[in-house]
Coordinates of C-alpha atoms in Angstrom, one line a residue:
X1 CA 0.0 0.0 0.0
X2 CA 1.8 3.6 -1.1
X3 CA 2.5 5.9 1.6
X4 CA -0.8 7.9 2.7
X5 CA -0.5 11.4 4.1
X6 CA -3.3 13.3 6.3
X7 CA -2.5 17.2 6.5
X8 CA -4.2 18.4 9.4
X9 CA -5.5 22.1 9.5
X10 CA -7.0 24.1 11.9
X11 CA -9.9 26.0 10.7
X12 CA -12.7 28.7 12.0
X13 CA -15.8 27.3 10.2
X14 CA -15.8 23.5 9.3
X15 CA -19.1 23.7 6.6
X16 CA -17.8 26.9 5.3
X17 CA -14.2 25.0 4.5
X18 CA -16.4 21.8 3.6
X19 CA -18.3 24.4 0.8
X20 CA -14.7 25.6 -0.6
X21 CA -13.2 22.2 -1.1
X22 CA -16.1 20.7 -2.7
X23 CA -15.8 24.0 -5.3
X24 CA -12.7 23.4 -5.8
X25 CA -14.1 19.5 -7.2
X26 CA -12.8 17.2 -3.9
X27 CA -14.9 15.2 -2.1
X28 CA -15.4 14.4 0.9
X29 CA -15.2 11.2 3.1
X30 CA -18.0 11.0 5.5
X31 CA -17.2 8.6 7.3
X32 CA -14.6 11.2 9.3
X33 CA -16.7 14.3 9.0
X34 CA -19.0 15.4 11.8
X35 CA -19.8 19.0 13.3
X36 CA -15.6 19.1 14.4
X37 CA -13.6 17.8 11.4
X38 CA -14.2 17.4 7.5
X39 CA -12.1 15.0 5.9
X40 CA -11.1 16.4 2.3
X41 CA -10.1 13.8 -0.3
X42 CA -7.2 14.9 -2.7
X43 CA -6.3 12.0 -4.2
X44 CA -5.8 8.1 -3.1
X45 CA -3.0 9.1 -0.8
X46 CA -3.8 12.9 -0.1
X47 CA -6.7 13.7 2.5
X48 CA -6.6 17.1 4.7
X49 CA -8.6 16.7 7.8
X50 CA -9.8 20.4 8.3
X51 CA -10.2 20.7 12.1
X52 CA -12.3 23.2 14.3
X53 CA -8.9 24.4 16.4
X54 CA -10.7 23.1 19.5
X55 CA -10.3 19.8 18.4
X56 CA -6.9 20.5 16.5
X57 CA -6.0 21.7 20.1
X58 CA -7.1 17.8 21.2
X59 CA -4.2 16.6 19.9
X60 CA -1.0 19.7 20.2
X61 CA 0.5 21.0 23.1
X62 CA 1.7 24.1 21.2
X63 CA -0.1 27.3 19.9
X64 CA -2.2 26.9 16.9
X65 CA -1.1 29.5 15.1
X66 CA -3.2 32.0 12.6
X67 CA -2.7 31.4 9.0
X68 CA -3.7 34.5 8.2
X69 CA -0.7 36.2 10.1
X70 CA 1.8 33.5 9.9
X71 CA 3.2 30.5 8.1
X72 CA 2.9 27.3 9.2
X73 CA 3.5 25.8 5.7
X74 CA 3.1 25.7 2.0
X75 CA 1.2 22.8 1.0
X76 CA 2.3 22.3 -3.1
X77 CA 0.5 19.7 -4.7
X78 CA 0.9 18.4 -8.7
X79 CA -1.5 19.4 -11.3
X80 CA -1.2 17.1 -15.0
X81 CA -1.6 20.1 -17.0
X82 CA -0.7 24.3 -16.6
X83 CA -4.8 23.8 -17.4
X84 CA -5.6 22.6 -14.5
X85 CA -3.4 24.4 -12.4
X86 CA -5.2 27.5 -13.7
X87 CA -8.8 26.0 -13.3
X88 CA -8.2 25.0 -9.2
X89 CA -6.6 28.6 -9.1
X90 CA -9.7 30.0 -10.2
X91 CA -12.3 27.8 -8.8
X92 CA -10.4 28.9 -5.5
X93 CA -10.3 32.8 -6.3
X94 CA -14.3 32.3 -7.1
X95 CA -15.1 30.3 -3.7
X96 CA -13.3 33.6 -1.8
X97 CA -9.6 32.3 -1.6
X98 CA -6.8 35.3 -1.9
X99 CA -4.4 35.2 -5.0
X100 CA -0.8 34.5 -3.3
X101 CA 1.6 34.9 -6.1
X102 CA 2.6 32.7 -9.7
X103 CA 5.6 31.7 -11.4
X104 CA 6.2 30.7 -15.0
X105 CA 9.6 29.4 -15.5
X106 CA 8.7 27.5 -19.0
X107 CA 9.6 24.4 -17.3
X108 CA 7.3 24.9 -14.2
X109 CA 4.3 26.7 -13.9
X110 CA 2.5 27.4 -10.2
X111 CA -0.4 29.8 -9.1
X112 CA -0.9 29.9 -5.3
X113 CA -3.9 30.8 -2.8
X114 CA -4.4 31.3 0.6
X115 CA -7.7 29.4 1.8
X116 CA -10.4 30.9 3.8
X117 CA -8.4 30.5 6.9
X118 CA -5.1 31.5 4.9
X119 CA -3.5 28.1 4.5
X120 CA -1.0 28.7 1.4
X121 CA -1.6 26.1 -1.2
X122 CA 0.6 26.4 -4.4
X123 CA -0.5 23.7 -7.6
X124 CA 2.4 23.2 -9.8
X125 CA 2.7 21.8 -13.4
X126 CA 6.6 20.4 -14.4
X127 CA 7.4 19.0 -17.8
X128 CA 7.5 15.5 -17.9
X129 CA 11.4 15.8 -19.0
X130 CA 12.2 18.4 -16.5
X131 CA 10.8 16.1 -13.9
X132 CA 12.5 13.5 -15.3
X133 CA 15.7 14.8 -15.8
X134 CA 16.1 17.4 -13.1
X135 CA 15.2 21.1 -13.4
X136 CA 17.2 23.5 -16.0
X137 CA 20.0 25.1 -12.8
X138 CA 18.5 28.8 -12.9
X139 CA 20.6 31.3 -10.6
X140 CA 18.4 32.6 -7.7
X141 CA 17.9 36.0 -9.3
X142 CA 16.5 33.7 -12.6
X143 CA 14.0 31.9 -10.4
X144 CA 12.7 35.3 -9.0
X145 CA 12.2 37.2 -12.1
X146 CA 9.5 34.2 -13.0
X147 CA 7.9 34.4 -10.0
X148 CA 5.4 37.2 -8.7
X149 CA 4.0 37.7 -5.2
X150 CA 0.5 38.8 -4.4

């Protein structure tokens, strides 16, 4: 069986993050979805269990921080086509998600949102050959001028 992983995320409104991820075409797995938690299916090995922080707080000693002010993470996830990395970005943008910068490097394309609690999600298309055979090496300064910041 591959390797599953379960991002856990703290949110303010479990139905209104339930609404957004079914715009943006995931669905959901009842089974581990109540009033406290919705369980967002990605893929066969991606779910992200979006938590009311009460019950995110069940299970961390630490401060559940806010997304909207700081970063916890960047959660990047692989899109087949620079289609559909532009179709998730705007059925996000159209459910109430904030644009958070793109990059077009002709090799790799990406468009990023914060959520409605402002978790950063970037969807990225590679070329199958760049994949394959490692990225073109691009200085630092090369890598910026593709990339823009919202």
């Amino acid at each position: 069986m591959p390797t599953m992983i379960f991002v856990n995320l703290a949110v303010d409104d479990v139905a209104r993050s339930r609404t957004f991820y079914e715009a943006l075409g995931y669905s959901i797995n009842e089974g581990f979805s109540d009033e406290n938690a919705v369980s967002v299916v990605i893929s066969d090995t991606i779910t992200a269990m979006l938590l009311t922080r009460a019950f995110f707080a069940e299970f961390t000693r630490k401060t559940i921080i806010d997304a909207t002010t700081s970063t916890e993470v960047q959660l990047a996830l692989s899109a087949e086509s620079k289609e559909e990395v532009d179709a998730v970005h705007a059925a996000a943008l159209a459910a109430g998600a904030t644009p958070a910068g793109e990059q077009d490097h002709g090799f790799m394309y990406s468009k990023s949102f914060d959520d409605l609690d402002g978790h950063h999600w970037d969807f990225v298309w590679m070329d199958p050959a760049a994949a394959a055979g490692g990225a073109p090496e691009l200085s630092v300064d090369e890598m910026r001028a593709g990339t823009t910041v919202a």
